[in-house]
Amino acid sequence: MTEDQQALVDAEESLFAAACPGAGKTRAMVARFLKRTAEENRQGVALISFTNAAVDEVRHRCGDQIDALKVPNFVGTFDAFIHRFIVTSLFVREYKVPPKYVQSWKEISSTSFRMSEIPRSGELQFSWFDFDRNGRATLVMDRVDRRFGNAEAKTALSAIRHKVESRASYIFGKLLEAGTVSCDAARLLAEFWLQDSEARQVLGPLLQSRFSEVIVDEAQDCGREELLVLQYLLECGIRVVMVGDIDQSIYEFRNATPSAVQEFVKNLPVQLELGDNFRSSPAICAFNGGLRSGTLTETSRGATSTLQVPVHLIEFSALDDIVPTALQIAENQELVAGDLMLLSHAEAHGMKAAGVVDAEASGSNRVLAIADAGFKLRSKEFDARTRFKSIEQVERAVLTALTSGKDSGHKSFEAICEKLGLETRWLRNFAVRMAVALDAEGKTRQGFATEVRDFLKDANWGDLNPPVSGDLGGLFRAPKEDVWANVASLGDDPLIPYSTVHGVKGMEFPGVVLVLPDTPRSKATEEVLDAWESSQDIESRRVLYVAGSRAQKLLVFAVHRKHIDRVAALLDAKAVPYVRS
């Protein structure tokens, strides 16, 4: 432990520790968690973060000290904490049914709906609405994307906005009555109940008897609801320990509010800084510093601190120009393709640069989804998140077959499985077996669609009612010819591993290839460069910071030729060691 890490472990009051990338914050937090759980005889200690990956890492680092992971202690996501300790008990009192939680409203069919007044349009999505604590919906027109329709359709939508909002409010109420609660809805309910005196009287004694301390990892990702929960914990006399880096706040689309977090943590009695970066080389630390808006200063320590490799700034015209140059640079540093991670803000840019065809962009055809999943599962080059997403698509296709394509109403994925008498683990295994068994390579679209239907007809469904054969032809149609033409490319392994920046939060790699494309429609690249030049703190600038800080030895910054001179000037101004290739 460094002196700063040990101070985090030993502090006896509520605190905020600002930790730079690679500062060893997880190590220090786990050490504190194990120390505090050993000290407590009756009450528990909670360690909460925002992703399952982060939670799994904490559990792994607890090693064989399994008692620390048992009740009354808690290690889990913030969503799980809100679900278990705030919403569930009050939900049962209010709605008389136990809640069934879903990650997103996308998992519920009724949260996508059409309006008969606008016949030539796509479905409205729940993600386009905000809901208040009374369940009233407000349509946010800026979120309505091209899936809905053209400008004429959006004008028609605006004209019946109140009717649309009433429909969304009605569906929201029916979902809660059925016990279906998304993570967003759970936060909304928590916010409502934490401001209700009667509910607070119920929750207070429960939380006080359970926890003496709550440790929050990635504190910068807290939103309004999470801060309200933490404030209530403090009012209950529960110690709150928060660790994070405000400049790594990249979840504003999930309502993270970094400015509010800054105001909140100022009032905690102990303030610490962990500024030793044990991950990255001096040049990468300088790149991080050039993008950071806050006052935290980081210093390269550890194994890479003597590495004098500059940041490599490369120019490209087309996205598929990037990888050959990046691989040559990596080879000069004795790194291979598997040591690299290609990162972009938008997944489509990373896929294109890595030479991968996006099956989802080709449409929602179930047969194509099964072909795509099979390719990704057979390959060793796709990350766990990508493989998981592809399996989920197959699971939904199987459920569609078992329900004959009928609308599942307001029921969650879990509730549909429960109604069918289907174990979710069995469904996952079935989906994997199906995707791996059906290989689309060299097949015609009609031939592969027939194989899919035959597989479903002949499968061993056990005690389940098998799919109706007459429905399978309509539910599993062959993809269109122009879409199927891309299938041969679906199986191509990426030239180097790729991900979105959000997908690698908390991870590190020997080398990172960071892509800054030209975005003429959205103006996103110009906006981030404007903000960087004017020292304005916006999320897209923080996304670049998070991406660059994943690198240990080598950072290749690939910038579209239209913007390369502006980026070079910024690196010069921030005194970042770099070479232009």
Coordinates of C-alpha atoms in Angstrom, one line a residue:
M1 CA 0.0 0.0 0.0
T2 CA 1.1 3.5 -0.7
E3 CA 0.6 6.1 2.0
D4 CA -2.5 7.5 0.1
Q5 CA -4.0 4.0 -0.3
Q6 CA -3.4 3.2 3.4
A7 CA -5.2 6.5 4.3
L8 CA -8.2 5.3 2.4
V9 CA -8.1 1.9 4.2
D10 CA -7.8 3.4 7.7
A11 CA -10.1 6.5 7.6
E12 CA -12.7 6.6 10.3
E13 CA -15.1 9.1 8.8
S14 CA -17.1 9.5 5.6
L15 CA -14.8 10.4 2.8
F16 CA -14.2 11.0 -0.9
A17 CA -11.0 9.8 -2.5
A18 CA -10.2 11.2 -6.0
A19 CA -8.2 8.4 -7.8
C20 CA -6.5 8.8 -11.1
P21 CA -6.5 5.9 -13.6
G22 CA -4.3 3.0 -12.5
A23 CA -4.1 4.3 -8.9
G24 CA -4.9 0.9 -7.3
K25 CA -8.2 2.1 -6.0
T26 CA -9.8 -1.3 -6.2
R27 CA -7.0 -2.9 -4.2
A28 CA -7.4 -0.2 -1.5
M29 CA -11.2 -0.5 -1.5
V30 CA -11.1 -4.2 -1.1
A31 CA -8.5 -3.9 1.7
R32 CA -10.8 -1.5 3.4
F33 CA -13.8 -3.7 2.9
L34 CA -12.1 -6.8 4.3
K35 CA -10.8 -4.7 7.3
R36 CA -14.2 -3.3 8.1
T37 CA -16.1 -6.5 7.7
A38 CA -13.7 -8.2 10.2
E39 CA -14.2 -5.3 12.7
E40 CA -18.0 -5.5 12.6
N41 CA -19.7 -8.0 14.8
R42 CA -23.4 -7.4 14.0
Q43 CA -23.8 -4.8 11.2
G44 CA -22.7 -5.3 7.7
V45 CA -20.6 -3.4 5.2
A46 CA -21.7 -2.8 1.6
L47 CA -19.4 -2.3 -1.4
I48 CA -21.3 -1.2 -4.5
S49 CA -20.3 -0.3 -8.0
F50 CA -22.1 0.3 -11.3
T51 CA -21.2 -2.7 -13.4
N52 CA -21.3 -6.5 -12.9
A53 CA -17.7 -6.7 -14.2
A54 CA -16.5 -4.3 -11.4
V55 CA -18.5 -6.3 -8.8
D56 CA -17.0 -9.6 -10.1
E57 CA -13.5 -8.1 -9.8
V58 CA -14.2 -7.1 -6.2
R59 CA -15.4 -10.6 -5.3
H60 CA -12.4 -12.2 -7.0
R61 CA -10.0 -10.0 -5.0
C62 CA -11.7 -11.0 -1.8
G63 CA -10.1 -14.4 -2.4
D64 CA -10.7 -17.1 0.2
Q65 CA -12.1 -14.6 2.7
I66 CA -15.6 -15.7 1.8
D67 CA -17.2 -14.7 5.1
A68 CA -16.8 -11.1 4.0
L69 CA -19.2 -11.8 1.1
K70 CA -21.9 -13.3 3.3
V71 CA -24.9 -11.6 5.0
P72 CA -25.1 -9.0 6.5
N73 CA -22.4 -7.7 4.1
F74 CA -23.3 -6.9 0.5
V75 CA -21.2 -6.7 -2.7
G76 CA -23.2 -5.7 -5.8
T77 CA -24.2 -3.1 -8.2
F78 CA -25.9 0.1 -7.2
D79 CA -29.0 -1.1 -9.0
A80 CA -29.1 -4.3 -7.0
F81 CA -28.6 -2.3 -3.8
I82 CA -31.6 0.0 -4.7
H83 CA -33.7 -3.0 -5.7
R84 CA -33.0 -5.1 -2.6
F85 CA -32.8 -2.6 0.2
I86 CA -35.0 0.2 -0.9
V87 CA -37.6 -0.7 -3.5
T88 CA -38.6 -4.3 -2.9
S89 CA -40.1 -4.1 0.5
L90 CA -42.0 -0.9 -0.3
F91 CA -43.1 -2.1 -3.7
V92 CA -44.9 -5.1 -2.2
R93 CA -46.7 -2.9 0.3
E94 CA -47.8 -0.6 -2.5
Y95 CA -48.6 -3.0 -5.4
K96 CA -49.3 -6.3 -3.5
V97 CA -47.0 -8.2 -5.9
P98 CA -43.3 -8.9 -5.7
P99 CA -41.3 -6.9 -8.3
K100 CA -39.5 -8.6 -11.1
Y101 CA -36.6 -6.5 -12.3
V102 CA -35.4 -6.1 -15.9
Q103 CA -32.3 -4.3 -17.0
S104 CA -34.0 -2.2 -19.6
W105 CA -37.5 -1.5 -21.0
K106 CA -36.2 -3.0 -24.2
E107 CA -36.8 -6.4 -22.7
I108 CA -40.6 -5.8 -22.5
S109 CA -42.6 -5.9 -25.8
S110 CA -45.3 -3.5 -24.7
T111 CA -42.7 -0.7 -24.2
S112 CA -42.6 -0.4 -28.0
F113 CA -45.9 0.8 -29.5
R114 CA -47.4 2.4 -32.6
M115 CA -50.1 5.1 -32.9
S116 CA -52.8 4.4 -35.4
E117 CA -52.9 8.2 -36.2
I118 CA -49.4 7.8 -37.8
P119 CA -49.7 4.7 -40.0
R120 CA -46.4 5.1 -41.8
S121 CA -44.1 5.1 -38.9
G122 CA -42.0 2.9 -36.7
E123 CA -42.6 2.0 -33.1
L124 CA -42.3 4.5 -30.3
Q125 CA -39.7 3.5 -27.7
F126 CA -40.0 3.9 -23.9
S127 CA -36.4 5.2 -23.9
W128 CA -37.8 8.3 -25.7
F129 CA -39.8 9.3 -22.6
D130 CA -39.1 10.7 -19.2
F131 CA -41.4 9.5 -16.4
D132 CA -42.0 11.5 -13.2
R133 CA -42.6 9.9 -9.8
N134 CA -46.3 9.8 -10.5
G135 CA -45.8 7.8 -13.7
R136 CA -46.6 10.6 -16.0
A137 CA -44.7 10.4 -19.3
T138 CA -43.0 13.3 -21.2
L139 CA -41.9 12.6 -24.7
V140 CA -38.4 14.0 -25.4
M141 CA -38.5 14.8 -29.1
D142 CA -34.7 15.0 -29.4
R143 CA -34.5 11.3 -28.6
V144 CA -36.9 10.2 -31.4
D145 CA -34.5 8.7 -33.9
R146 CA -34.7 7.7 -37.5
R147 CA -36.3 4.3 -36.6
F148 CA -39.6 6.2 -36.2
G149 CA -39.7 7.8 -39.6
N150 CA -39.0 10.9 -41.6
A151 CA -39.6 14.6 -40.8
E152 CA -43.3 14.3 -41.8
A153 CA -43.8 11.4 -39.3
K154 CA -42.1 13.4 -36.5
T155 CA -44.3 16.4 -37.3
A156 CA -47.4 14.2 -37.0
L157 CA -46.1 12.8 -33.8
S158 CA -45.6 16.2 -32.3
A159 CA -49.2 17.1 -33.2
I160 CA -50.6 14.2 -31.1
R161 CA -47.9 14.4 -28.4
H162 CA -50.4 14.5 -25.5
K163 CA -52.1 11.4 -26.7
V164 CA -48.8 9.6 -27.1
E165 CA -47.7 10.6 -23.6
S166 CA -51.1 9.4 -22.2
R167 CA -50.5 6.0 -23.9
A168 CA -47.0 5.7 -22.5
S169 CA -48.2 6.7 -19.0
Y170 CA -51.0 4.0 -19.1
I171 CA -48.4 1.3 -20.2
F172 CA -46.1 2.4 -17.4
G173 CA -48.8 2.0 -14.8
K174 CA -49.8 -1.4 -16.2
L175 CA -46.1 -2.6 -16.0
L176 CA -45.9 -1.7 -12.3
E177 CA -49.2 -3.4 -11.6
A178 CA -47.8 -6.5 -13.2
G179 CA -44.7 -6.2 -11.0
T180 CA -42.4 -5.4 -13.9
V181 CA -39.7 -2.9 -12.9
S182 CA -36.8 -1.6 -15.0
C183 CA -33.6 -0.2 -13.4
D184 CA -34.8 3.3 -14.4
A185 CA -38.2 2.7 -12.9
A186 CA -36.6 1.4 -9.7
R187 CA -34.5 4.5 -9.3
L188 CA -37.7 6.6 -9.9
L189 CA -39.5 4.7 -7.2
A190 CA -36.6 5.0 -4.8
E191 CA -36.5 8.8 -5.4
F192 CA -40.2 9.0 -4.7
W193 CA -40.1 6.9 -1.5
L194 CA -37.0 8.6 -0.1
Q195 CA -38.9 11.9 -0.2
D196 CA -42.0 10.4 1.5
S197 CA -42.0 10.6 5.3
E198 CA -43.9 7.4 5.9
A199 CA -41.6 5.4 3.6
R200 CA -38.5 6.9 5.3
Q201 CA -39.8 5.7 8.7
V202 CA -40.0 2.2 7.3
L203 CA -36.6 2.2 5.6
G204 CA -34.5 4.0 8.2
P205 CA -34.5 1.3 10.9
L206 CA -34.0 -1.5 8.3
L207 CA -30.9 0.2 6.8
Q208 CA -29.5 1.2 10.2
S209 CA -29.7 -2.3 11.6
R210 CA -28.2 -3.8 8.4
F211 CA -25.2 -1.5 7.6
S212 CA -22.6 0.5 9.4
E213 CA -20.8 1.6 6.2
V214 CA -21.3 1.8 2.4
I215 CA -18.3 2.0 0.1
V216 CA -19.1 3.3 -3.4
D217 CA -16.8 2.5 -6.3
E218 CA -16.8 4.7 -9.5
A219 CA -18.5 7.4 -7.5
Q220 CA -18.4 9.8 -10.5
D221 CA -21.2 7.7 -12.1
C222 CA -23.7 8.6 -9.5
G223 CA -26.9 10.3 -10.7
R224 CA -29.6 12.2 -8.9
E225 CA -31.2 9.1 -7.5
E226 CA -27.9 7.5 -6.2
L227 CA -26.9 10.8 -4.5
L228 CA -30.3 10.9 -2.8
V229 CA -29.8 7.3 -1.5
L230 CA -26.3 8.2 -0.2
Q231 CA -27.6 11.4 1.5
Y232 CA -30.3 9.3 3.2
L233 CA -27.6 6.8 4.4
L234 CA -25.6 9.7 5.9
E235 CA -28.8 10.9 7.6
C236 CA -29.3 7.4 9.0
G237 CA -25.8 7.6 10.6
I238 CA -24.2 5.2 8.1
R239 CA -20.7 6.0 7.0
V240 CA -20.3 6.6 3.3
V241 CA -16.9 6.1 1.5
M242 CA -16.8 7.3 -2.1
V243 CA -13.9 6.6 -4.5
G244 CA -13.8 7.8 -8.1
D245 CA -12.5 10.2 -10.8
I246 CA -14.9 12.9 -11.9
D247 CA -13.1 13.1 -15.2
Q248 CA -14.1 9.5 -15.9
S249 CA -17.8 10.3 -15.7
I250 CA -19.1 9.0 -19.1
Y251 CA -22.6 7.9 -18.3
E252 CA -24.7 11.0 -18.5
F253 CA -27.0 9.1 -20.9
R254 CA -27.8 7.0 -17.7
N255 CA -28.3 10.2 -15.7
A256 CA -24.9 10.5 -14.2
T257 CA -24.4 14.0 -13.0
P258 CA -20.6 14.8 -12.4
S259 CA -21.2 18.4 -11.3
A260 CA -23.7 17.2 -8.6
V261 CA -21.3 14.6 -7.5
Q262 CA -18.6 17.2 -7.0
E263 CA -20.9 19.3 -4.9
F264 CA -22.0 16.3 -2.8
V265 CA -18.5 15.0 -2.0
K266 CA -17.3 18.5 -0.9
N267 CA -19.4 18.0 2.2
L268 CA -17.8 14.7 3.3
P269 CA -15.3 15.3 6.2
V270 CA -12.3 13.6 4.7
Q271 CA -10.8 14.4 1.2
L272 CA -8.0 12.2 -0.3
E273 CA -6.1 12.1 -3.6
L274 CA -4.6 9.0 -5.2
G275 CA -2.4 10.4 -7.9
D276 CA 0.1 7.6 -8.5
N277 CA -0.6 5.8 -11.9
F278 CA 0.8 2.3 -11.8
R279 CA -0.7 1.5 -15.2
S280 CA 0.5 3.9 -17.8
S281 CA 3.8 5.3 -19.3
P282 CA 4.7 8.9 -18.8
A283 CA 3.5 9.9 -22.3
I284 CA 0.1 8.3 -21.7
C285 CA -0.1 10.0 -18.3
A286 CA 0.6 13.3 -20.1
F287 CA -2.1 12.6 -22.6
N288 CA -4.5 11.9 -19.7
G289 CA -3.5 15.2 -18.1
G290 CA -4.1 17.1 -21.3
L291 CA -7.7 15.9 -21.4
R292 CA -8.5 16.2 -17.7
S293 CA -10.7 19.0 -16.5
G294 CA -10.2 18.6 -12.8
T295 CA -7.2 19.5 -10.7
L296 CA -6.0 15.9 -9.9
T297 CA -2.4 15.4 -11.1
E298 CA -1.1 11.9 -11.9
T299 CA 2.4 10.6 -12.0
S300 CA 3.6 7.5 -13.8
R301 CA 4.8 4.8 -11.4
G302 CA 5.5 1.1 -11.5
A303 CA 6.7 -1.0 -14.4
T304 CA 6.0 1.4 -17.2
S305 CA 7.3 4.6 -15.5
T306 CA 10.7 4.4 -17.4
L307 CA 9.2 3.7 -20.8
Q308 CA 10.0 6.5 -23.2
V309 CA 7.5 5.7 -25.9
P310 CA 5.6 8.7 -27.3
V311 CA 1.9 8.8 -28.2
H312 CA 1.6 8.0 -31.9
L313 CA -0.7 10.3 -33.8
I314 CA -1.8 8.8 -37.2
E315 CA -3.9 10.3 -40.0
F316 CA -6.6 8.3 -41.9
S317 CA -9.1 9.0 -44.6
A318 CA -11.1 5.8 -44.4
L319 CA -11.6 3.8 -41.2
D320 CA -10.2 0.6 -42.7
D321 CA -6.9 2.5 -43.2
I322 CA -6.2 2.5 -39.5
V323 CA -5.3 -1.1 -38.5
P324 CA -2.4 -1.7 -40.9
T325 CA -0.6 1.4 -39.7
A326 CA -1.4 0.6 -36.0
L327 CA -0.1 -3.0 -36.4
Q328 CA 3.2 -1.7 -37.8
I329 CA 3.6 0.7 -34.9
A330 CA 2.8 -2.1 -32.5
E331 CA 5.3 -4.4 -34.1
N332 CA 8.0 -1.8 -33.6
Q333 CA 7.2 -1.9 -29.9
E334 CA 7.2 -5.7 -29.8
L335 CA 3.4 -5.9 -29.4
V336 CA 1.1 -8.1 -31.4
A337 CA -2.5 -7.7 -32.5
G338 CA -3.8 -9.5 -29.4
D339 CA -2.1 -6.9 -27.2
L340 CA -4.1 -4.1 -28.7
M341 CA -7.7 -2.8 -28.2
L342 CA -9.3 -0.6 -30.8
L343 CA -11.6 1.9 -29.1
S344 CA -14.3 4.2 -30.4
H345 CA -17.2 6.2 -29.0
A346 CA -19.7 4.7 -31.5
E347 CA -19.5 0.9 -32.0
A348 CA -20.1 1.2 -35.7
H349 CA -16.8 3.1 -36.2
G350 CA -14.8 0.5 -34.2
M351 CA -16.4 -2.4 -36.1
K352 CA -15.7 -0.8 -39.5
A353 CA -12.0 -0.1 -38.5
A354 CA -11.6 -3.7 -37.3
G355 CA -13.1 -5.1 -40.5
V356 CA -16.3 -6.6 -38.9
V357 CA -19.7 -6.5 -40.5
D358 CA -22.5 -5.3 -38.1
A359 CA -25.3 -7.8 -38.3
E360 CA -27.6 -5.7 -36.2
A361 CA -27.4 -2.8 -38.7
S362 CA -28.6 -5.2 -41.4
G363 CA -32.0 -5.6 -39.8
S364 CA -33.8 -7.6 -37.1
N365 CA -34.3 -10.8 -39.0
R366 CA -34.2 -13.8 -36.6
V367 CA -32.5 -16.1 -39.0
L368 CA -29.7 -13.6 -39.5
A369 CA -29.4 -13.1 -35.7
I370 CA -28.8 -16.9 -35.3
A371 CA -26.2 -16.9 -38.1
D372 CA -24.4 -14.0 -36.5
A373 CA -24.4 -15.5 -33.0
G374 CA -23.0 -18.8 -34.4
F375 CA -20.1 -16.9 -36.0
K376 CA -19.3 -14.9 -32.9
L377 CA -19.5 -17.9 -30.6
R378 CA -17.2 -20.0 -32.7
S379 CA -14.6 -17.2 -33.0
K380 CA -12.2 -16.6 -30.2
E381 CA -11.8 -12.9 -31.1
F382 CA -15.0 -11.3 -29.9
D383 CA -15.2 -10.0 -26.3
A384 CA -17.7 -11.3 -23.8
R385 CA -20.1 -8.4 -24.1
T386 CA -20.4 -8.9 -27.9
R387 CA -20.9 -12.6 -27.5
F388 CA -23.5 -12.1 -24.8
K389 CA -25.5 -9.7 -26.9
S390 CA -25.6 -12.2 -29.8
I391 CA -26.8 -15.0 -27.5
E392 CA -29.6 -12.7 -26.1
Q393 CA -30.9 -12.3 -29.7
V394 CA -31.1 -16.0 -30.1
E395 CA -32.9 -16.4 -26.7
R396 CA -35.5 -13.9 -27.8
A397 CA -35.9 -15.8 -31.1
V398 CA -36.5 -19.0 -29.2
L399 CA -39.1 -17.4 -26.9
T400 CA -40.8 -16.0 -30.0
A401 CA -41.1 -19.5 -31.3
L402 CA -42.5 -20.8 -28.0
T403 CA -45.1 -18.1 -27.8
S404 CA -46.0 -18.3 -31.5
G405 CA -45.0 -14.7 -31.9
K406 CA -47.8 -13.5 -29.6
D407 CA -47.3 -10.2 -27.8
S408 CA -46.0 -10.9 -24.3
G409 CA -47.8 -7.8 -22.9
H410 CA -46.3 -6.2 -19.9
K411 CA -44.3 -9.2 -18.7
S412 CA -40.6 -9.3 -18.3
F413 CA -38.2 -11.8 -19.9
E414 CA -38.1 -13.7 -16.6
A415 CA -41.9 -13.6 -16.3
I416 CA -42.4 -15.0 -19.8
C417 CA -40.0 -17.9 -19.0
E418 CA -41.9 -18.5 -15.7
K419 CA -45.3 -18.6 -17.5
L420 CA -43.9 -21.1 -19.9
G421 CA -42.4 -23.2 -17.2
L422 CA -39.0 -22.5 -18.7
E423 CA -35.7 -22.1 -16.7
T424 CA -33.7 -19.2 -17.9
R425 CA -30.5 -21.3 -17.6
W426 CA -32.0 -24.0 -19.8
L427 CA -32.9 -21.3 -22.4
R428 CA -29.4 -19.9 -22.3
N429 CA -27.9 -23.3 -22.9
F430 CA -30.4 -24.1 -25.7
A431 CA -29.6 -20.8 -27.4
V432 CA -25.9 -21.4 -27.3
R433 CA -26.2 -25.0 -28.6
M434 CA -28.5 -23.8 -31.4
A435 CA -26.2 -21.0 -32.5
V436 CA -23.1 -23.2 -32.5
A437 CA -24.8 -26.1 -34.2
L438 CA -26.1 -24.1 -37.2
D439 CA -23.3 -22.9 -39.3
A440 CA -24.4 -20.4 -42.1
E441 CA -21.0 -20.5 -43.9
G442 CA -21.5 -21.5 -47.5
K443 CA -25.3 -21.8 -47.2
T444 CA -28.0 -20.0 -49.2
R445 CA -30.4 -17.8 -47.2
Q446 CA -33.3 -20.1 -47.9
G447 CA -31.3 -23.2 -47.1
F448 CA -30.1 -21.8 -43.7
A449 CA -33.6 -20.6 -42.8
T450 CA -34.9 -24.1 -43.5
E451 CA -32.2 -25.5 -41.2
V452 CA -33.3 -23.1 -38.4
R453 CA -36.9 -24.2 -38.7
D454 CA -36.0 -27.9 -38.8
F455 CA -33.8 -27.5 -35.7
L456 CA -36.7 -26.0 -33.8
K457 CA -39.1 -28.7 -35.0
D458 CA -36.8 -31.5 -34.1
A459 CA -35.4 -30.2 -30.8
N460 CA -35.9 -32.0 -27.5
W461 CA -38.2 -29.6 -25.6
G462 CA -38.7 -31.9 -22.6
D463 CA -41.9 -30.9 -20.7
L464 CA -42.4 -27.8 -22.7
N465 CA -44.9 -27.4 -25.4
P466 CA -42.9 -27.4 -28.7
P467 CA -43.2 -24.5 -31.2
V468 CA -46.2 -24.8 -33.6
S469 CA -44.7 -25.9 -36.9
G470 CA -47.1 -23.8 -38.9
D471 CA -45.9 -20.6 -37.2
L472 CA -42.2 -21.2 -37.8
G473 CA -42.3 -20.3 -41.5
G474 CA -43.6 -16.8 -40.7
L475 CA -41.4 -16.2 -37.7
F476 CA -38.2 -17.4 -39.2
R477 CA -38.2 -16.0 -42.7
A478 CA -35.1 -16.1 -44.9
P479 CA -33.3 -12.7 -44.8
K480 CA -33.3 -10.5 -47.9
E481 CA -30.7 -11.4 -50.6
D482 CA -28.7 -8.1 -50.2
V483 CA -28.5 -8.7 -46.4
W484 CA -27.5 -12.3 -46.7
A485 CA -24.7 -11.3 -49.0
N486 CA -22.9 -10.0 -46.0
V487 CA -23.1 -13.2 -44.1
A488 CA -19.8 -14.4 -45.4
S489 CA -18.2 -11.4 -43.8
L490 CA -20.0 -11.9 -40.5
G491 CA -17.7 -14.7 -39.6
D492 CA -14.5 -12.8 -40.2
D493 CA -12.5 -12.3 -37.1
P494 CA -11.7 -8.7 -36.3
L495 CA -8.2 -7.6 -37.4
I496 CA -7.6 -6.5 -33.8
P497 CA -10.0 -6.7 -30.8
Y498 CA -12.4 -3.7 -30.7
S499 CA -14.9 -2.2 -28.3
T500 CA -16.7 0.9 -27.4
V501 CA -15.0 3.1 -24.7
H502 CA -18.0 2.3 -22.4
G503 CA -17.4 -1.4 -22.9
V504 CA -13.9 -1.3 -21.4
K505 CA -14.4 0.9 -18.4
G506 CA -12.1 -0.3 -15.6
M507 CA -9.9 -2.4 -18.0
E508 CA -6.4 -2.0 -19.2
F509 CA -4.4 -3.1 -22.3
P510 CA -0.8 -3.0 -23.4
G511 CA -1.8 -1.0 -26.4
V512 CA -4.8 1.1 -27.3
V513 CA -5.8 2.4 -30.7
L514 CA -8.2 5.3 -30.2
V515 CA -10.3 6.3 -33.2
L516 CA -11.5 9.9 -33.7
P517 CA -13.6 9.8 -36.9
D518 CA -15.1 12.5 -39.0
T519 CA -18.8 12.9 -38.0
P520 CA -20.3 15.4 -40.5
R521 CA -24.0 14.7 -39.5
S522 CA -23.7 14.8 -35.7
K523 CA -20.8 17.2 -35.5
A524 CA -19.6 15.2 -32.5
T525 CA -15.9 15.3 -33.4
E526 CA -16.0 19.1 -33.9
E527 CA -17.8 19.5 -30.6
V528 CA -15.2 17.5 -28.6
L529 CA -12.3 19.4 -30.2
D530 CA -14.0 22.8 -29.5
A531 CA -14.5 21.7 -25.9
W532 CA -10.9 20.6 -25.6
E533 CA -9.5 23.8 -27.1
S534 CA -11.7 26.0 -24.8
S535 CA -11.2 23.8 -21.7
Q536 CA -14.9 23.1 -21.5
D537 CA -15.8 20.0 -19.5
I538 CA -18.2 17.9 -21.6
E539 CA -18.8 14.1 -21.7
S540 CA -17.4 13.4 -25.1
R541 CA -14.1 14.9 -23.9
R542 CA -14.2 12.7 -20.9
V543 CA -14.8 9.7 -23.2
L544 CA -11.4 10.4 -24.9
Y545 CA -9.8 10.6 -21.5
V546 CA -11.2 7.3 -20.4
A547 CA -10.1 5.6 -23.7
G548 CA -6.5 6.9 -23.6
S549 CA -6.1 6.0 -19.9
R550 CA -6.8 2.3 -20.7
A551 CA -3.3 2.0 -22.3
Q552 CA -0.3 0.8 -20.5
K553 CA 2.6 1.0 -23.0
L554 CA 1.4 2.3 -26.3
L555 CA -1.3 4.7 -27.3
V556 CA -2.1 5.2 -31.0
F557 CA -4.4 8.1 -31.6
A558 CA -6.0 7.7 -35.1
V559 CA -7.6 10.9 -36.2
H560 CA -9.4 11.7 -39.5
R561 CA -7.4 13.9 -41.8
K562 CA -9.9 16.7 -41.5
H563 CA -9.1 17.1 -37.8
I564 CA -5.5 16.0 -37.6
D565 CA -3.9 19.5 -37.4
R566 CA -6.3 20.6 -34.6
V567 CA -5.4 17.5 -32.6
A568 CA -1.7 18.0 -33.2
A569 CA -1.9 21.6 -32.0
L570 CA -3.7 20.5 -28.8
L571 CA -1.1 17.9 -28.0
D572 CA 1.6 20.5 -28.5
A573 CA -0.3 22.9 -26.3
K574 CA -0.7 20.3 -23.5
A575 CA 3.0 19.2 -23.8
V576 CA 2.1 15.6 -24.7
P577 CA 5.1 13.7 -26.1
Y578 CA 4.0 12.4 -29.5
V579 CA 5.1 11.6 -33.0
R580 CA 3.0 12.1 -36.1
S581 CA 3.0 9.1 -38.4

